[in-house]
Coordinates of C-alpha atoms and ligand atoms in Angstrom, one line a residue:
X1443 CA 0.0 0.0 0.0
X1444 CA 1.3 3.2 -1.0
X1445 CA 2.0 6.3 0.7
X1446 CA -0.3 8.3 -1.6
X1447 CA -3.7 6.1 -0.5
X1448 CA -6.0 8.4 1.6
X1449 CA -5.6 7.2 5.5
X1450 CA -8.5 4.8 6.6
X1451 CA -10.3 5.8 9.7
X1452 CA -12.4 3.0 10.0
X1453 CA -12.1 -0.8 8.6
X1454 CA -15.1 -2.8 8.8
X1455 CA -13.3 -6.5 8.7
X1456 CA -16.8 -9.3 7.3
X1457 CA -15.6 -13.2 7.1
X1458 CA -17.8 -14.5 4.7
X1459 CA -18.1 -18.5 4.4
X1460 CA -21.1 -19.5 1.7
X1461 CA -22.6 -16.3 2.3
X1462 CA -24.1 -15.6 -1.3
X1463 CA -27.8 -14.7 -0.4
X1464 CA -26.9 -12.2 2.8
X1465 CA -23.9 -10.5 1.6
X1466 CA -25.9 -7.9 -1.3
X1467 CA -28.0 -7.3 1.6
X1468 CA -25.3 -6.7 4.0
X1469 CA -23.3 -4.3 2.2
X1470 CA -26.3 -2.4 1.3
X1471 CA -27.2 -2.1 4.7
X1472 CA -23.7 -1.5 5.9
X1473 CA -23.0 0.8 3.3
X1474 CA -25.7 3.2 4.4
X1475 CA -24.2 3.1 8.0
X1476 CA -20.7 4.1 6.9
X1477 CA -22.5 6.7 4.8
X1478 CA -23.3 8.5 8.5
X1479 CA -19.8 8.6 9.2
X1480 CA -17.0 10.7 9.6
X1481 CA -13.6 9.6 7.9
X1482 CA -12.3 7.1 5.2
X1483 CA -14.1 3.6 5.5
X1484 CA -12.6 0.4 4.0
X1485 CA -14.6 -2.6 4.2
X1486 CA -12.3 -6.1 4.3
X1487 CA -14.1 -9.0 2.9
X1488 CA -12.7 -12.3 3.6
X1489 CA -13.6 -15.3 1.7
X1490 CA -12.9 -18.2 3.7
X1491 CA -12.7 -20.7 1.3
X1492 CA -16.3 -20.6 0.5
X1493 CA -18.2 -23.3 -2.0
X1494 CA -21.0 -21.4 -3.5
X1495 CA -20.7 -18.2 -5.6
X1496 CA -19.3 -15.7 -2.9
X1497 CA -15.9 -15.2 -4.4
X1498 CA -17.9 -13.9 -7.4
X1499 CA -20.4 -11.9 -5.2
X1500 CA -17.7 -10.1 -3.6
X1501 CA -15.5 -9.4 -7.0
X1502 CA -18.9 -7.5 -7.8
X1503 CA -19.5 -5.4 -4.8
X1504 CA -15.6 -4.1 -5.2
X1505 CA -16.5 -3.3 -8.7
X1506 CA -19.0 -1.1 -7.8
X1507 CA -16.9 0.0 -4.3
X1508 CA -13.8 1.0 -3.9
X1509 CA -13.5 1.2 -0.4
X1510 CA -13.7 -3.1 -0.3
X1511 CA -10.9 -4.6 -0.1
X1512 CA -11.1 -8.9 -0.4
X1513 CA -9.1 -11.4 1.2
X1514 CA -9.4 -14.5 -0.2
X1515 CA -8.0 -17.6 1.3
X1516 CA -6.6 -20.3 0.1
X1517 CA -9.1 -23.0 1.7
X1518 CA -11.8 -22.8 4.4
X1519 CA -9.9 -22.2 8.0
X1520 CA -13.1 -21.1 9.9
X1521 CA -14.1 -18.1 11.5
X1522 CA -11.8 -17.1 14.1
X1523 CA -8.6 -17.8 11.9
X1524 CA -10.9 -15.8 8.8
X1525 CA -12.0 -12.7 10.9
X1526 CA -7.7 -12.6 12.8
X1527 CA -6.8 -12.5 8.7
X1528 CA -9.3 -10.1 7.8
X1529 CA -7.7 -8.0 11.2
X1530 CA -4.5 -8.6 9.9
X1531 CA -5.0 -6.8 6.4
X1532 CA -7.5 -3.9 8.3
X1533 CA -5.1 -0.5 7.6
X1534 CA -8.1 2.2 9.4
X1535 CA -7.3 3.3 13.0
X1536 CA -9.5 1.1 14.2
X1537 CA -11.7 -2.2 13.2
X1538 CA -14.6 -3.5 13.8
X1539 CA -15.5 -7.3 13.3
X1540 CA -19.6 -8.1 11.9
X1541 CA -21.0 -11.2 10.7
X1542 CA -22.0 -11.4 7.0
X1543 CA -25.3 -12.8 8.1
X1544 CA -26.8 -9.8 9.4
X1545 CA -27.1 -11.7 13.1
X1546 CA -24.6 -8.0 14.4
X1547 CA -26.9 -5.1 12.9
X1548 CA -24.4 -2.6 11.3
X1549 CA -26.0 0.6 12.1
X1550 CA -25.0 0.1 15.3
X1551 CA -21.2 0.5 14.3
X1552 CA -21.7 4.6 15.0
X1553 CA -22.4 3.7 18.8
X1554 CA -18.7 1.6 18.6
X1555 CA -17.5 4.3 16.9
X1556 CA -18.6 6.9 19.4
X1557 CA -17.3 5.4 22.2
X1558 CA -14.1 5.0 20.9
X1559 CA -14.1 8.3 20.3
X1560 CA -14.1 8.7 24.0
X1561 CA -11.2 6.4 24.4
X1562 CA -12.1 3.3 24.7
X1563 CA -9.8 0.5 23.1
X1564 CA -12.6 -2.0 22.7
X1565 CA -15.9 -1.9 22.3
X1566 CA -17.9 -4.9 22.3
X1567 CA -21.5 -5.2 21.2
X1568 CA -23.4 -7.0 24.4
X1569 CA -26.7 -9.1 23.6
X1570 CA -29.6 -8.4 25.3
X1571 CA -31.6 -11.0 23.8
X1572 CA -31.2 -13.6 21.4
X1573 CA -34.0 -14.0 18.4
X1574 CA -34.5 -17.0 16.8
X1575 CA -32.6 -19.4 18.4
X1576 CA -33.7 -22.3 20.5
X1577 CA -33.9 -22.0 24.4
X1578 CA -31.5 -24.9 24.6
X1579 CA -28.7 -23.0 23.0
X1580 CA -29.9 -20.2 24.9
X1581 CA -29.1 -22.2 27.8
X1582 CA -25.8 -23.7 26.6
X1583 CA -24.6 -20.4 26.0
X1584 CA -25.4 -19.1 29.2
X1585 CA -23.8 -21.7 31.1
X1586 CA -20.7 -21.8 28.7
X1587 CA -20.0 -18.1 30.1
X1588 CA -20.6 -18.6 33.5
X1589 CA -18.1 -21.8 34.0
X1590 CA -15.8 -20.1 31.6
X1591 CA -15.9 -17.0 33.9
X1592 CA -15.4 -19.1 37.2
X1593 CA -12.9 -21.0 35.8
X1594 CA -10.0 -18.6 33.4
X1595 CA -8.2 -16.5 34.9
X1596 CA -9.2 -13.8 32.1
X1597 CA -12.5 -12.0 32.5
X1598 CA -14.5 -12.9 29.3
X1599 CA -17.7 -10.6 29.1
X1600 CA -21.2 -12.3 28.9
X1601 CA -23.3 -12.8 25.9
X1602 CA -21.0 -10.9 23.3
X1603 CA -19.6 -12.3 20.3
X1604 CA -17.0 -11.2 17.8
X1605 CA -18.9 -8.2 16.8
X1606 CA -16.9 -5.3 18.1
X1607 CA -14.7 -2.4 17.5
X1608 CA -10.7 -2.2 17.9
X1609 CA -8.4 0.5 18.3
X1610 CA -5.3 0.5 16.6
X1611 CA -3.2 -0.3 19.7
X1612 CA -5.6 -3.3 20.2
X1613 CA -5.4 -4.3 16.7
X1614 CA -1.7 -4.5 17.0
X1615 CA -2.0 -6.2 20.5
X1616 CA -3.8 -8.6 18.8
X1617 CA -1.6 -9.3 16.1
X1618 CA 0.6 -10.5 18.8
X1619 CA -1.7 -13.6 20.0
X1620 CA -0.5 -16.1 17.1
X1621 CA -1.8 -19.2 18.7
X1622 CA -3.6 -21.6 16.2
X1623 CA -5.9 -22.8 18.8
X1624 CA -7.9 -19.3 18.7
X1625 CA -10.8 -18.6 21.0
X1626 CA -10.9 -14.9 19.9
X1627 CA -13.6 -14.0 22.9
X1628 CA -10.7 -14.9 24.9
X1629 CA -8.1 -13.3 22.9
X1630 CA -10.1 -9.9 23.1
X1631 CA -10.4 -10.0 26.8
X1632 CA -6.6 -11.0 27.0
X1633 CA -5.4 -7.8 25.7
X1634 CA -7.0 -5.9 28.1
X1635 CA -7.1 -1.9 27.8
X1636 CA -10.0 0.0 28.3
X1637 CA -12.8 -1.3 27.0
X1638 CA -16.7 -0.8 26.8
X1639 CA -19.9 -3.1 26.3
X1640 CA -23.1 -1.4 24.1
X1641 CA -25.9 -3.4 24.3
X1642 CA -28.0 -4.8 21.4
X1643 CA -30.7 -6.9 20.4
X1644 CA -29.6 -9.7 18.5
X1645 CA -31.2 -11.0 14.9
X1646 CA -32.2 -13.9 13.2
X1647 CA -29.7 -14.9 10.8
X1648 CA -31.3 -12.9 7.4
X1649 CA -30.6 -15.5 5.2
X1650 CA -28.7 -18.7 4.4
X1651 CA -28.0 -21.1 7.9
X1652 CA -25.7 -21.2 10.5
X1653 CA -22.6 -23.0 10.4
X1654 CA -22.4 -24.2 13.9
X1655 CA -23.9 -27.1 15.1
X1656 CA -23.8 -28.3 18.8
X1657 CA -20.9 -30.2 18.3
X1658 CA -19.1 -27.1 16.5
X1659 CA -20.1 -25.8 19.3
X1660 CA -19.1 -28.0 21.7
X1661 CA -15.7 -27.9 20.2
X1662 CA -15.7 -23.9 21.1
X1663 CA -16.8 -24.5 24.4
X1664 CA -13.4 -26.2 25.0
X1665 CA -11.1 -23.8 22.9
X1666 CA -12.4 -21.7 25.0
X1667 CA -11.3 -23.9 28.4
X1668 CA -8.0 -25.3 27.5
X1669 CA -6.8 -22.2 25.7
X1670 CA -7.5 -20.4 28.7
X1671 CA -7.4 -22.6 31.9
X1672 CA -5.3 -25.6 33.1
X1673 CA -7.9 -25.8 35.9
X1674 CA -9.2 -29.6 33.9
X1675 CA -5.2 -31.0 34.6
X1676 CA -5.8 -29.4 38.4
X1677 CA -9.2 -31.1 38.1
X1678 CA -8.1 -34.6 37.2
X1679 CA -5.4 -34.1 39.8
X1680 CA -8.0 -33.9 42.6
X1681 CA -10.2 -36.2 40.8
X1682 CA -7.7 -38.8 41.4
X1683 CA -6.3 -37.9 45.3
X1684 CA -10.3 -38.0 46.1
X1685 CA -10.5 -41.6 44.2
X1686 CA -7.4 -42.9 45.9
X1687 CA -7.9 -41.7 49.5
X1688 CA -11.6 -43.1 49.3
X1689 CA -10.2 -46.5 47.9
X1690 CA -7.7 -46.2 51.2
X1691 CA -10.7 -45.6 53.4
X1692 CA -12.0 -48.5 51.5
X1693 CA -9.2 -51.0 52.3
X1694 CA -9.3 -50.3 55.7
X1695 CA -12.8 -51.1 56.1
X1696 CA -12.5 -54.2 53.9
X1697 CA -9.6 -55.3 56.4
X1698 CA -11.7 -54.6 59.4
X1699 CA -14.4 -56.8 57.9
X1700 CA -12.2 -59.8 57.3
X1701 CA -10.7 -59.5 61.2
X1702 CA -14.2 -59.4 62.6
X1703 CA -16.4 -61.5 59.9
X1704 CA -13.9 -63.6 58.1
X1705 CA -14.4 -63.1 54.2
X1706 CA -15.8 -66.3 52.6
X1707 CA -14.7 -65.1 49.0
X1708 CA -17.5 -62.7 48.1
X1709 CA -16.3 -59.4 47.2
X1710 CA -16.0 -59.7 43.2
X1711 CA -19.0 -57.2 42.7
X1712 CA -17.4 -54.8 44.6
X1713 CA -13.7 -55.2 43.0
X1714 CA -15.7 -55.1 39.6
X1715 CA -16.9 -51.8 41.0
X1716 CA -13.9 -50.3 42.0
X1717 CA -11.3 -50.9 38.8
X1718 CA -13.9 -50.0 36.7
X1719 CA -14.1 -46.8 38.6
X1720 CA -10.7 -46.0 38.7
X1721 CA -10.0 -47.1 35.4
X1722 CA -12.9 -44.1 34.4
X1723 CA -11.2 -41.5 36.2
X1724 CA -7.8 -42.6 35.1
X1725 CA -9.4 -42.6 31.3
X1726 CA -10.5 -39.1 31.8
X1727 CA -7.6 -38.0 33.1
X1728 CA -5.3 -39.0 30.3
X1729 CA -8.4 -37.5 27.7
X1730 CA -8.0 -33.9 29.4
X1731 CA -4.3 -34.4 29.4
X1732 CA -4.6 -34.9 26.0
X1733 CA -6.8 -31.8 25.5
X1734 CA -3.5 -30.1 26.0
X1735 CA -1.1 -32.6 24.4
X1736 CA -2.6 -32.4 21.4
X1737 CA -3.1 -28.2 21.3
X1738 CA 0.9 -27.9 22.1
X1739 CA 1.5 -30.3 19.4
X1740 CA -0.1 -28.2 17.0
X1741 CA 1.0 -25.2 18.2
X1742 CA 5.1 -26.6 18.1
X1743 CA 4.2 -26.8 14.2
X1744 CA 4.2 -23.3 14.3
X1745 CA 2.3 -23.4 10.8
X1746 CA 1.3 -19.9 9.7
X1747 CA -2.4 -19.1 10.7
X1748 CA -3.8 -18.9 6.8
X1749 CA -2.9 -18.8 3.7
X1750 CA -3.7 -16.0 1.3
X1751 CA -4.9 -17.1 -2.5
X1752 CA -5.4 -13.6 -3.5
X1753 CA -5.4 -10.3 -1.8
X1754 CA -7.2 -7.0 -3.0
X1755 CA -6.7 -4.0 -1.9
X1756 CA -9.2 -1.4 -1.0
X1757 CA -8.4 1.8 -3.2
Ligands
UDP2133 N1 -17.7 -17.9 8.8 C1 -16.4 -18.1 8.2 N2 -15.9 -19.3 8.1 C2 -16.5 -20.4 8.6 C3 -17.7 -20.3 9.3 C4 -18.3 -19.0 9.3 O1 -15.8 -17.1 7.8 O2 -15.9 -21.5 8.5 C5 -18.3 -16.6 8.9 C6 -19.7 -16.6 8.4 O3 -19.8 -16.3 7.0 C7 -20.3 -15.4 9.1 C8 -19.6 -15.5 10.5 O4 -18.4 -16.2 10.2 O5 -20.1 -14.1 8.6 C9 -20.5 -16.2 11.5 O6 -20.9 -17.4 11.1 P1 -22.3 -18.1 11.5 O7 -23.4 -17.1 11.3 O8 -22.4 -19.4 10.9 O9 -22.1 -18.2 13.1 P2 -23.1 -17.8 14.3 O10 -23.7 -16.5 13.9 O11 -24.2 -18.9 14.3 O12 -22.3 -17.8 15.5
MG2134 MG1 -24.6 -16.0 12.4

């Protein structure tokens, strides 16, 4: 990028993954928010790999608006690693991360906006209530945050997603965090700096479905854990000193029974019992060991987050 290109206030950073039906929509509607503001705008489309005609969707919005700029990756990577590329390539003096599927209402970006104005580093969009999803996701989610919260020793807020706004200095903070295992909630709250919750109502998706599934989400929910907690090893630690001083207490009374009764064999329920009890705990504990075994092996890889197929500028 050149030193003669107009500086970018504002970079509005959209993953997009089979988004084809939503995105005209979206950049209409975004589009008439950025219209409201002050300052250059640059909007960052990232194509993550998508299967249906998205690529070509976005090639025609940039024809018609010079202030997109498109990312498009080499394969599908998912959204966290999509919307940290997107970041990546954002030049304004600050970003903001949306959803393509209209879920995070653009217009209200001037809200972000404002209160970064009054200094705030981040400002993340809060849910106040969650249309057109099912109470038991409503539920998942709500206990996700609260054990999350109890458990890592980073303070991630309640009910907000990736839709929020990013100061420069938090941008480049951010850029920092290179883990592959990225929970970007987490990664948000880890940088710290002032930031600043606006509350929202959140949509139905407008168009198209959602990509996660409960065991996509499931998969989150322990991102989200092990990237930030060891508190499962501790877990399994106490797990087992609980298991073992019971099976002492165990012993002892077993012993006690022989001296006084005498133990005409008997006993094989019991035994079956116990070692397929410890042999549970001791199962778990090696599955939330490897949790962790397997993250630091793909982290030692040190493998570059993405890969870029193509990369166009916004003018
Ligand atoms: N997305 C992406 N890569 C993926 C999955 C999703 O870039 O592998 C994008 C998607 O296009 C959308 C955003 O991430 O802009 C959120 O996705 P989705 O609506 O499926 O998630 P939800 O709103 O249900 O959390
Ligand atoms: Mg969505």
């Amino acid at each position: 990028m050149s030193a003669v290109t107009p500086p970018v206030r504002l970079s509005i950073v959209v993953p997009a993954f089979n988004e084809q039906e939503v995105l005209p929509e979206f950049h209409r509607r975004l589009s008439a928010v950025l219209a409201q503001l002050e300052g250059g705008c640059e909007i960052v489309y990232v194509n993550d790999g998508s299967r249906d005609n998205t690529l070509a969707v976005l090639h025609e919005l940039r024809r018609n608006d010079p202030r997109v700029a498109l990312v498009d990756l080499s394969r599908n990577f998912g959204k966290e690693i999509a919307l940290t590329a997107g970041l990546d390539h954002a030049r304004g003096e600050a970003a903001v991360a949306i959803d393509a599927d209209l879920q995070d209402p653009p217009e209200l970006i001037p809200e972000l906006v404002k209160q970064w104005n009054e200094g705030y580093d981040v400002v993340y969009a809060k849910r106040t209530e969650r249309d057109g999803e099912t109470w038991l996701k409503k539920l998942t989610a709500k206990l996700f945050y609260r054990v999350i919260k109890r458990v890592s020793h980073v303070a991630i807020p309640e009910d907000s997603g990736d839709f929020r706004l990013l100061s420069r200095r938090a941008l480049d903070a951010l850029k920092q965090l290179r883990e592959q295992h990225r929970f970007m909630k987490g990664l948000f709250a880890w940088i710290g700096y002032p930031q600043k919750a606006v509350l929202y109502r959140r949509d139905a998706r407008f168009a198209g479905v959602t990509k996660w599934n409960y065991w996509k989400l499931w998969t989150l929910a322990l991102e989200g854990i092990t990237s930030f907690t060891t508190a499962p090893l501790k877990i399994a630690t106490y797990v087992g000193v609980a298991a073992a001083l019971l099976a002492f207490l165990f012993a002892l009374f077993i012993v006690y029974k022989t001296l006084v009764f005498g133990d005409p064999v008997r006993g094989y329920p019991s035994l079956t019992v116990i070692v397929l009890f410890l042999g549970g705990i001791q199962l778990v504990a090696l599955g939330v060991i490897g949790e962790y075994l397997g993250r630091m092996f793909t982290e030692t890889k040190n493998r570059p987050l993405y890969l870029v197929k193509d990369l166009y500028p916004s003018e």
